[in-house]
Short mmCIF file of C-alpha atoms in Angstrom, two decimals:
data_model
loop_
_atom_site.label_atom_id
_atom_site.label_comp_id
_atom_site.label_asym_id
_atom_site.label_seq_id
_atom_site.Cartn_x
_atom_site.Cartn_y
_atom_site.Cartn_z
CA UNK O 1 -54.06 6.63 -81.42
CA UNK O 2 -55.79 7.97 -78.36
CA UNK O 3 -53.87 8.79 -75.23
CA UNK O 4 -53.47 6.18 -72.54
CA UNK O 5 -56.48 6.05 -70.20
CA UNK O 6 -54.26 6.52 -67.17
CA UNK O 7 -50.91 8.18 -66.65
CA UNK O 8 -48.90 10.19 -69.14
CA UNK O 9 -50.49 10.63 -72.60
CA UNK O 10 -48.92 8.53 -75.36
CA UNK O 11 -47.72 11.49 -77.44
CA UNK O 12 -45.87 12.87 -74.41
CA UNK O 13 -44.19 9.50 -73.92
CA UNK O 14 -43.17 9.39 -77.60
CA UNK O 15 -41.80 12.93 -77.41
CA UNK O 16 -39.85 12.01 -74.29
CA UNK O 17 -38.43 8.95 -76.04
CA UNK O 18 -37.28 11.10 -78.95
CA UNK O 19 -35.59 13.61 -76.63
CA UNK O 20 -33.81 10.89 -74.67
CA UNK O 21 -32.70 9.28 -77.92
CA UNK O 22 -31.17 12.54 -79.13
CA UNK O 23 -29.33 13.02 -75.84
CA UNK O 24 -27.99 9.46 -75.73
CA UNK O 25 -26.97 9.51 -79.39
CA UNK O 26 -25.16 12.81 -79.02
CA UNK O 27 -23.36 12.26 -75.71
CA UNK O 28 -22.89 8.48 -75.73
CA UNK O 29 -22.80 7.43 -79.39
CA UNK O 30 -21.19 4.05 -78.66
CA UNK O 31 -24.22 3.10 -76.58
CA UNK O 32 -26.75 4.93 -78.74
CA UNK O 33 -25.84 3.03 -81.90
CA UNK O 34 -26.70 -0.22 -80.09
CA UNK O 35 -30.28 0.98 -79.56
CA UNK O 36 -31.13 0.40 -83.23
CA UNK O 37 -32.89 -2.96 -82.63
CA UNK O 38 -35.57 -1.23 -80.53
CA UNK O 39 -36.53 1.03 -83.43
CA UNK O 40 -36.31 -1.79 -85.98
CA UNK O 41 -38.45 -4.12 -83.84
CA UNK O 42 -41.16 -1.50 -83.37
CA UNK O 43 -41.34 -0.72 -87.10
CA UNK O 44 -41.52 -4.44 -87.92
CA UNK O 45 -44.33 -4.92 -85.42
CA UNK O 46 -46.34 -2.08 -86.97
CA UNK O 47 -45.72 -3.32 -90.52
CA UNK O 48 -46.87 -6.76 -89.42
CA UNK O 49 -50.39 -5.43 -88.98
CA UNK O 50 -50.63 -3.08 -91.98
CA UNK O 51 -51.61 -5.65 -94.64
CA UNK O 52 -54.41 -7.31 -92.59
CA UNK O 53 -55.84 -3.93 -91.57
CA UNK O 54 -55.87 -2.61 -95.14
CA UNK O 55 -57.37 -5.89 -96.34
CA UNK O 56 -60.15 -5.93 -93.78
CA UNK O 57 -61.01 -2.24 -94.03
CA UNK O 58 -61.25 -2.22 -97.82
CA UNK O 59 -63.11 -5.54 -98.17
CA UNK O 60 -65.74 -4.62 -95.55
CA UNK O 61 -65.99 -1.05 -96.80
CA UNK O 62 -66.60 -2.01 -100.43
CA UNK O 63 -68.83 -4.97 -99.61
CA UNK O 64 -71.09 -2.85 -97.43
CA UNK O 65 -71.02 0.19 -99.66
CA UNK O 66 -73.07 -1.79 -102.15
CA UNK O 67 -73.09 0.76 -104.96
CA UNK O 68 -70.12 -0.13 -107.16
CA UNK O 69 -70.52 3.12 -109.05
CA UNK O 70 -69.83 4.93 -105.79
CA UNK O 71 -66.68 2.89 -105.22
CA UNK O 72 -65.42 3.81 -108.67
CA UNK O 73 -66.39 7.44 -108.18
CA UNK O 74 -64.47 7.66 -104.90
CA UNK O 75 -61.42 6.07 -106.54
CA UNK O 76 -61.46 8.42 -109.53
CA UNK O 77 -61.88 11.52 -107.35
CA UNK O 78 -59.04 10.39 -105.10
CA UNK O 79 -56.68 9.74 -108.03
CA UNK O 80 -57.47 13.10 -109.65
CA UNK O 81 -56.81 14.83 -106.34
CA UNK O 82 -53.55 12.89 -105.91
CA UNK O 83 -52.28 13.83 -109.38
CA UNK O 84 -53.08 17.53 -108.94
CA UNK O 85 -51.43 17.79 -105.51
CA UNK O 86 -48.31 15.80 -106.45
CA UNK O 87 -47.86 17.95 -109.57
CA UNK O 88 -48.09 21.08 -107.42
CA UNK O 89 -45.52 19.57 -105.05
CA UNK O 90 -43.11 18.89 -107.92
CA UNK O 91 -43.50 22.44 -109.26
CA UNK O 92 -42.95 24.01 -105.85
CA UNK O 93 -39.84 21.89 -105.31
CA UNK O 94 -38.47 22.97 -108.68
CA UNK O 95 -39.15 26.65 -107.99
CA UNK O 96 -37.52 26.65 -104.55
CA UNK O 97 -34.47 24.77 -105.87
CA UNK O 98 -33.87 27.50 -108.44
CA UNK O 99 -34.48 30.29 -105.95
CA UNK O 100 -32.22 28.99 -103.16
CA UNK O 101 -29.78 27.08 -105.45
CA UNK O 102 -28.42 24.81 -102.68
CA UNK O 103 -25.96 23.00 -104.98
CA UNK O 104 -24.57 26.01 -106.79
CA UNK O 105 -20.82 26.56 -106.47
CA UNK O 106 -19.93 23.01 -105.40
CA UNK O 107 -18.31 22.17 -108.79
CA UNK O 108 -18.42 18.43 -108.16
CA UNK O 109 -16.93 15.85 -110.50
CA UNK O 110 -17.87 12.20 -110.80
CA UNK O 111 -15.53 9.88 -108.87
CA UNK O 112 -15.25 6.12 -108.99
CA UNK O 113 -16.04 5.90 -105.27
CA UNK O 114 -19.28 7.78 -105.82
CA UNK O 115 -20.28 5.47 -108.65
CA UNK O 116 -19.61 2.41 -106.48
CA UNK O 117 -21.66 3.82 -103.60
CA UNK O 118 -24.80 4.12 -105.70
CA UNK O 119 -24.24 1.16 -108.01
CA UNK O 120 -26.85 -0.93 -106.18
CA UNK O 121 -29.50 1.72 -106.74
CA UNK O 122 -28.58 2.14 -110.39
CA UNK O 123 -28.77 -1.63 -110.89
CA UNK O 124 -32.23 -1.83 -109.34
CA UNK O 125 -33.36 1.23 -111.29
CA UNK O 126 -32.44 -0.40 -114.58
CA UNK O 127 -35.18 -2.97 -113.97
CA UNK O 128 -37.92 -0.43 -113.28
CA UNK O 129 -40.38 0.39 -116.04
CA UNK O 130 -44.03 1.38 -116.23
CA UNK O 131 -44.97 -2.12 -117.39
CA UNK O 132 -43.01 -3.76 -114.56
CA UNK O 133 -44.64 -1.48 -112.03
CA UNK O 134 -48.13 -2.36 -113.26
CA UNK O 135 -47.39 -6.10 -113.43
CA UNK O 136 -45.94 -5.97 -109.91
CA UNK O 137 -49.35 -4.89 -108.63
CA UNK O 138 -50.64 -8.38 -109.51
CA UNK O 139 -49.39 -10.87 -106.88
CA UNK O 140 -48.14 -14.31 -107.80
CA UNK O 141 -50.50 -15.75 -105.19
CA UNK O 142 -53.05 -14.33 -102.77
CA UNK O 143 -50.89 -15.39 -99.83
CA UNK O 144 -47.83 -13.87 -101.51
CA UNK O 145 -49.43 -10.42 -101.46
CA UNK O 146 -49.56 -10.58 -97.66
CA UNK O 147 -46.18 -12.24 -97.09
CA UNK O 148 -44.43 -9.70 -99.33
CA UNK O 149 -46.15 -6.81 -97.56
CA UNK O 150 -46.79 -5.04 -100.87
CA UNK O 151 -49.60 -2.56 -100.20
CA UNK O 152 -50.64 -2.32 -103.86
CA UNK O 153 -50.97 -6.09 -104.19
CA UNK O 154 -53.05 -6.31 -101.02
CA UNK O 155 -55.12 -3.36 -102.25
CA UNK O 156 -55.87 -5.07 -105.58
CA UNK O 157 -56.96 -8.35 -104.02
CA UNK O 158 -59.00 -6.56 -101.34
CA UNK O 159 -60.92 -4.55 -103.94
CA UNK O 160 -61.68 -7.65 -106.02
CA UNK O 161 -62.88 -9.60 -102.98
CA UNK O 162 -64.95 -6.64 -101.78
CA UNK O 163 -66.64 -6.37 -105.19
CA UNK O 164 -67.35 -10.12 -105.22
CA UNK O 165 -68.82 -10.17 -101.71
CA UNK O 166 -71.04 -7.18 -102.44
CA UNK O 167 -72.84 -9.25 -105.08
CA UNK O 168 -73.26 -12.38 -102.95
CA UNK O 169 -76.02 -11.06 -100.73
CA UNK O 170 -76.90 -13.24 -97.74
CA UNK O 171 -74.28 -15.88 -98.64
CA UNK O 172 -71.44 -13.43 -98.21
CA UNK O 173 -72.74 -11.63 -95.12
CA UNK O 174 -71.25 -14.01 -92.56
CA UNK O 175 -67.87 -13.83 -94.23
CA UNK O 176 -68.05 -10.02 -94.25
CA UNK O 177 -68.86 -10.03 -90.53
CA UNK O 178 -65.92 -12.36 -89.88
CA UNK O 179 -63.51 -10.08 -91.75
CA UNK O 180 -64.93 -7.08 -89.89
CA UNK O 181 -64.29 -8.80 -86.55
CA UNK O 182 -60.78 -9.73 -87.70
CA UNK O 183 -60.10 -6.10 -88.59
CA UNK O 184 -61.24 -4.90 -85.17
CA UNK O 185 -58.95 -7.49 -83.63
CA UNK O 186 -56.00 -6.22 -85.65
CA UNK O 187 -56.68 -2.66 -84.50
CA UNK O 188 -56.57 -4.04 -80.97
CA UNK O 189 -53.18 -5.61 -81.71
CA UNK O 190 -51.92 -2.25 -83.00
CA UNK O 191 -53.18 -0.65 -79.79
CA UNK O 192 -51.05 -3.06 -77.77
CA UNK O 193 -48.00 -2.46 -79.98
CA UNK O 194 -48.43 1.30 -79.65
CA UNK O 195 -47.72 1.06 -75.95
CA UNK O 196 -44.05 0.48 -76.79
CA UNK O 197 -43.95 3.38 -79.29
CA UNK O 198 -41.81 5.52 -76.93
CA UNK O 199 -39.20 2.75 -76.80
CA UNK O 200 -39.24 2.41 -80.60
CA UNK O 201 -38.83 6.15 -81.08
CA UNK O 202 -36.01 6.21 -78.53
CA UNK O 203 -34.10 3.41 -80.28
CA UNK O 204 -34.50 4.85 -83.77
CA UNK O 205 -33.45 8.35 -82.74
CA UNK O 206 -30.51 7.11 -80.63
CA UNK O 207 -29.11 5.17 -83.59
CA UNK O 208 -29.47 7.91 -86.18
CA UNK O 209 -27.84 10.57 -84.03
CA UNK O 210 -25.07 8.17 -82.95
CA UNK O 211 -24.37 6.98 -86.48
CA UNK O 212 -24.46 10.25 -88.39
CA UNK O 213 -24.19 13.00 -85.79
CA UNK O 214 -25.22 16.64 -85.96
CA UNK O 215 -22.10 17.47 -87.99
CA UNK O 216 -23.52 15.69 -91.02
CA UNK O 217 -25.55 18.82 -91.69
CA UNK O 218 -22.47 20.93 -92.43
CA UNK O 219 -21.98 20.33 -96.17
CA UNK O 220 -25.59 19.72 -97.16
CA UNK O 221 -27.22 22.06 -94.66
CA UNK O 222 -28.69 24.35 -97.29
CA UNK O 223 -30.27 21.48 -99.19
CA UNK O 224 -31.65 20.10 -95.96
CA UNK O 225 -33.05 23.50 -94.99
CA UNK O 226 -34.50 23.93 -98.47
CA UNK O 227 -36.34 20.63 -98.29
CA UNK O 228 -37.76 21.42 -94.85
CA UNK O 229 -38.76 24.96 -95.82
CA UNK O 230 -40.48 23.69 -98.93
CA UNK O 231 -42.34 20.94 -97.07
CA UNK O 232 -43.47 23.42 -94.40
CA UNK O 233 -44.61 25.84 -97.11
CA UNK O 234 -46.54 23.07 -98.84
CA UNK O 235 -48.19 21.92 -95.60
CA UNK O 236 -49.16 25.41 -94.42
CA UNK O 237 -50.24 27.04 -97.66
CA UNK O 238 -51.21 24.25 -100.06
CA UNK O 239 -52.60 21.57 -97.74
CA UNK O 240 -53.77 24.23 -95.28
CA UNK O 241 -55.51 26.12 -98.08
CA UNK O 242 -57.23 22.98 -99.36
CA UNK O 243 -58.39 22.03 -95.87
CA UNK O 244 -59.69 25.52 -95.13
CA UNK O 245 -61.49 25.78 -98.47
CA UNK O 246 -63.06 22.35 -98.04
CA UNK O 247 -64.24 22.48 -94.42
CA UNK O 248 -63.07 25.79 -92.92
CA UNK O 249 -60.60 24.03 -90.62
CA UNK O 250 -57.13 25.52 -89.90
CA UNK O 251 -54.24 23.17 -90.63
CA UNK O 252 -52.91 23.69 -87.09
CA UNK O 253 -56.13 22.28 -85.65
CA UNK O 254 -55.82 19.21 -87.87
CA UNK O 255 -52.16 18.71 -86.87
CA UNK O 256 -53.13 18.88 -83.21
CA UNK O 257 -55.68 16.13 -83.80
CA UNK O 258 -53.10 13.78 -85.37
CA UNK O 259 -50.29 14.70 -82.96
CA UNK O 260 -49.67 11.10 -81.85
CA UNK O 261 -49.18 9.92 -85.43
CA UNK O 262 -47.12 13.04 -86.21
CA UNK O 263 -44.73 12.38 -83.32
CA UNK O 264 -44.55 8.68 -84.17
CA UNK O 265 -43.34 9.53 -87.67
CA UNK O 266 -41.01 12.11 -86.16
CA UNK O 267 -39.39 9.42 -84.04
CA UNK O 268 -39.18 6.64 -86.64
CA UNK O 269 -38.79 8.63 -89.92
CA UNK O 270 -41.33 6.24 -91.46
CA UNK O 271 -44.86 7.24 -92.40
CA UNK O 272 -45.80 3.54 -92.57
CA UNK O 273 -45.76 3.26 -88.78
CA UNK O 274 -48.63 5.76 -88.55
CA UNK O 275 -50.83 4.19 -91.24
CA UNK O 276 -53.06 2.12 -88.92
CA UNK O 277 -53.39 5.00 -86.48
CA UNK O 278 -54.30 7.45 -89.27
CA UNK O 279 -57.01 5.15 -90.58
CA UNK O 280 -58.49 4.87 -87.10
CA UNK O 281 -58.17 8.61 -86.44
CA UNK O 282 -59.87 9.64 -89.70
CA UNK O 283 -62.73 7.23 -89.06
CA UNK O 284 -63.07 8.59 -85.52
CA UNK O 285 -63.20 12.10 -86.99
CA UNK O 286 -66.33 11.23 -88.95
CA UNK O 287 -64.97 10.13 -92.33
CA UNK O 288 -66.81 7.12 -93.72
CA UNK O 289 -64.95 3.83 -93.33
CA UNK O 290 -65.13 2.89 -97.06
CA UNK O 291 -63.61 6.24 -98.04
CA UNK O 292 -60.89 5.93 -95.41
CA UNK O 293 -60.16 2.39 -96.53
CA UNK O 294 -59.75 3.44 -100.16
CA UNK O 295 -58.04 6.83 -99.87
CA UNK O 296 -55.33 6.32 -97.23
CA UNK O 297 -53.80 3.03 -98.47
CA UNK O 298 -53.93 4.25 -102.08
CA UNK O 299 -52.46 7.59 -101.00
CA UNK O 300 -49.42 5.84 -99.58
CA UNK O 301 -48.49 5.00 -103.17
CA UNK O 302 -50.08 7.73 -105.29
CA UNK O 303 -50.13 10.76 -102.98
CA UNK O 304 -46.54 11.14 -101.80
CA UNK O 305 -46.35 14.94 -101.71
CA UNK O 306 -43.24 15.05 -99.53
CA UNK O 307 -41.47 12.47 -101.69
CA UNK O 308 -42.23 14.51 -104.83
CA UNK O 309 -40.77 17.63 -103.24
CA UNK O 310 -37.64 15.75 -102.20
CA UNK O 311 -37.14 14.07 -105.58
CA UNK O 312 -37.36 17.31 -107.54
CA UNK O 313 -35.05 19.21 -105.21
CA UNK O 314 -32.54 16.35 -105.12
CA UNK O 315 -32.45 16.17 -108.92
CA UNK O 316 -31.89 19.93 -109.29
CA UNK O 317 -29.35 19.88 -106.48
CA UNK O 318 -27.25 17.24 -108.26
CA UNK O 319 -27.46 19.21 -111.49
CA UNK O 320 -26.26 22.37 -109.73
CA UNK O 321 -23.52 20.50 -107.84
CA UNK O 322 -22.10 19.00 -111.05
CA UNK O 323 -22.56 22.22 -113.09
CA UNK O 324 -25.08 20.60 -115.42
CA UNK O 325 -27.22 23.21 -117.13
CA UNK O 326 -30.73 21.97 -117.69
CA UNK O 327 -32.88 23.51 -120.39
CA UNK O 328 -36.57 24.24 -119.87
CA UNK O 329 -37.42 21.15 -121.90
CA UNK O 330 -35.13 18.95 -119.78
CA UNK O 331 -36.65 20.27 -116.55
CA UNK O 332 -40.12 19.63 -117.91
CA UNK O 333 -39.01 16.09 -118.77
CA UNK O 334 -37.71 15.61 -115.22
CA UNK O 335 -41.09 16.65 -113.82
CA UNK O 336 -42.96 14.34 -116.19
CA UNK O 337 -40.70 11.38 -115.42
CA UNK O 338 -40.84 11.98 -111.66
CA UNK O 339 -44.63 12.26 -111.81
CA UNK O 340 -44.62 8.64 -112.99
CA UNK O 341 -41.63 7.13 -111.19
CA UNK O 342 -42.53 8.68 -107.83
CA UNK O 343 -45.66 6.52 -107.75
CA UNK O 344 -43.52 3.49 -107.06
CA UNK O 345 -41.19 5.12 -104.53
CA UNK O 346 -42.99 3.72 -101.50
CA UNK O 347 -43.33 0.22 -102.90
CA UNK O 348 -39.71 -0.29 -103.99
CA UNK O 349 -36.86 -1.17 -101.66
CA UNK O 350 -34.44 1.75 -101.71
CA UNK O 351 -37.25 4.23 -102.25
CA UNK O 352 -36.09 7.66 -103.28
CA UNK O 353 -32.62 6.65 -104.46
CA UNK O 354 -33.93 4.02 -106.87
CA UNK O 355 -36.54 6.45 -108.19
CA UNK O 356 -33.90 9.14 -108.70
CA UNK O 357 -31.54 6.66 -110.34
CA UNK O 358 -34.29 5.57 -112.73
CA UNK O 359 -35.02 9.22 -113.56
CA UNK O 360 -31.35 10.10 -114.09
CA UNK O 361 -30.80 7.03 -116.25
CA UNK O 362 -33.73 7.96 -118.48
CA UNK O 363 -32.44 11.51 -119.00
CA UNK O 364 -28.70 10.79 -119.46
CA UNK O 365 -27.91 14.43 -118.64
CA UNK O 366 -27.55 13.92 -114.89
CA UNK O 367 -24.83 11.66 -113.42
CA UNK O 368 -26.30 8.73 -111.47
CA UNK O 369 -23.09 8.72 -109.40
CA UNK O 370 -24.09 12.17 -108.15
CA UNK O 371 -26.59 10.52 -105.85
CA UNK O 372 -23.66 9.55 -103.61
CA UNK O 373 -23.52 13.06 -102.19
CA UNK O 374 -27.07 12.60 -100.86
CA UNK O 375 -26.45 9.33 -99.03
CA UNK O 376 -25.19 10.95 -95.83
CA UNK O 377 -28.25 13.05 -95.06
CA UNK O 378 -31.02 11.10 -96.72
CA UNK O 379 -32.22 9.87 -93.33
CA UNK O 380 -32.75 13.49 -92.21
CA UNK O 381 -34.60 14.45 -95.38
CA UNK O 382 -36.71 11.31 -95.14
CA UNK O 383 -38.21 12.76 -91.97
CA UNK O 384 -39.53 15.82 -93.82
CA UNK O 385 -41.02 13.82 -96.66
CA UNK O 386 -42.56 11.22 -94.31
CA UNK O 387 -44.32 13.91 -92.26
CA UNK O 388 -45.55 15.67 -95.40
CA UNK O 389 -46.83 12.39 -96.85
CA UNK O 390 -48.67 11.64 -93.61
CA UNK O 391 -50.40 15.03 -93.43
CA UNK O 392 -51.16 15.00 -97.16
CA UNK O 393 -52.98 11.69 -96.96
CA UNK O 394 -54.96 12.81 -93.92
CA UNK O 395 -56.12 15.97 -95.70
CA UNK O 396 -56.92 13.95 -98.83
CA UNK O 397 -59.22 11.71 -96.79
CA UNK O 398 -61.13 14.70 -95.43
CA UNK O 399 -61.41 16.31 -98.88
CA UNK O 400 -62.65 13.19 -100.68
CA UNK O 401 -65.07 12.44 -97.82
CA UNK O 402 -66.44 15.96 -98.12
CA UNK O 403 -66.82 15.63 -101.89
CA UNK O 404 -68.73 12.39 -101.38
CA UNK O 405 -70.89 13.80 -98.55
CA UNK O 406 -69.52 10.89 -96.53
CA UNK O 407 -68.39 12.77 -93.45
CA UNK O 408 -70.18 13.44 -90.18
CA UNK O 409 -69.73 17.20 -90.00
CA UNK O 410 -70.65 17.52 -86.33
CA UNK O 411 -68.35 14.67 -85.30
CA UNK O 412 -65.53 16.20 -87.35
CA UNK O 413 -65.94 19.53 -85.55
CA UNK O 414 -65.90 17.77 -82.18
CA UNK O 415 -62.71 15.92 -83.12
CA UNK O 416 -61.00 19.12 -84.25
CA UNK O 417 -61.98 20.85 -81.00
CA UNK O 418 -60.62 17.98 -78.98
CA UNK O 419 -64.00 17.10 -77.44
CA UNK O 420 -64.61 13.54 -76.21
CA UNK O 421 -66.02 11.51 -79.09
CA UNK O 422 -68.89 9.04 -78.68
CA UNK O 423 -68.38 5.45 -79.73
CA UNK O 424 -68.75 4.88 -83.46
CA UNK O 425 -71.95 3.16 -84.48
CA UNK O 426 -71.65 0.06 -86.63
CA UNK O 427 -72.29 0.90 -90.27
CA UNK O 428 -75.59 -0.29 -91.60
CA UNK O 429 -75.45 -3.55 -93.45
CA UNK O 430 -75.98 -3.21 -97.17
CA UNK O 431 -78.84 -5.28 -98.61
CA UNK O 432 -79.17 -5.50 -102.42
CA UNK O 433 -82.41 -4.01 -103.71
CA UNK O 434 -83.81 -7.28 -105.08
CA UNK O 435 -83.13 -9.09 -101.80
CA UNK O 436 -84.67 -6.24 -99.79
CA UNK O 437 -87.87 -6.57 -101.82
CA UNK O 438 -87.92 -10.34 -101.29
CA UNK O 439 -87.50 -9.89 -97.51
CA UNK O 440 -90.27 -7.29 -97.39
CA UNK O 441 -92.90 -9.32 -99.35
CA UNK O 442 -94.30 -11.25 -96.31
CA UNK O 443 -94.81 -8.04 -94.37
CA UNK O 444 -96.38 -6.35 -97.38
CA UNK O 445 -98.75 -9.26 -97.85
CA UNK O 446 -99.98 -8.96 -94.26
CA UNK O 447 -100.81 -5.28 -94.75
CA UNK O 448 -102.89 -5.85 -97.86
#
């Protein structure tokens, strides 16, 4: 989101809210823990607008793109990119876990209390399968997709409606314009909500510091540091390398451009809160709206680089902590299983823990109860994976746009330099070829 027109820029306000939250949570924890509703309310307000924005952006983007082969081509390129990058993330997480060995020497044993603490995740994990995941993408009703807030369900319906409207010609044009206006209105709503982002960041940070405290880093500090080091390495060298190779742009320049969204995730530990802002930012940077509408929402399920790093390192950490020796074949199995189960991590309540529980249960060599030792610092590690996921999806949008020649190179350079950007022009309306010929016949007849 752009800075406020007058007064202190928004990102400065968010950063100030985070700092005040840390101070209050550390020095007055009894008061700080009561600030939680501010953070919860802000996140709920942002999530309220995610489904309509995704719906409108995708429907209008596909309907006006016209060429269904192009839609499919963009989707395939995005999915291939997602699979390659998430596999790299899993491999890097595995390598760093072995090199730093954060769980080695703990000699943990399974306790009944640990098993009870994670029983809810194990129970939910027992119901997760590839078939269930695929069937869950199909909503019971159209309205249900929006009321449940399931991004994949909204994505499916939006794509189908976009395809249908693209074939309706003149009959569907008014409906497309209406949805486009609705989407612009929802972005306006998000703009209003973003004005209280500093308060939301303050409340979320106050609660987390009050509830868990800095001392929670003592026992799992090395694991925490390992996750952060790995995520930073992945952002700088992998994502940075991809961005530089694709458009000769340093990763630091890109991070400066998305600083508001970056700080928003930093304050709330949720990459979802930055989704509307990222879609707007990438479109402002010159990426075509249809590509933005397809890549970013899909990336929030299929391109979770930070989550993949966390899942691999957590699995190896538990194995090291409980002195479980994993063979090469077992580690390869963990990577293969996580490559599949991680795809549902963002769409399932309980996220990483349920995904890990499902992975552990399928292997039988790792104790599901071992997840209990991660409960205390998961909120801190969630920050690293949320930031990595955010940056990864932003870079993915630039890369796919470049592959499709659907990016305004000059506008992108201006955005990266921080120059004032001109207002975006409305995308040209798509007219099917047969209808275009019909419209042109009277004019052609007059010229004969």
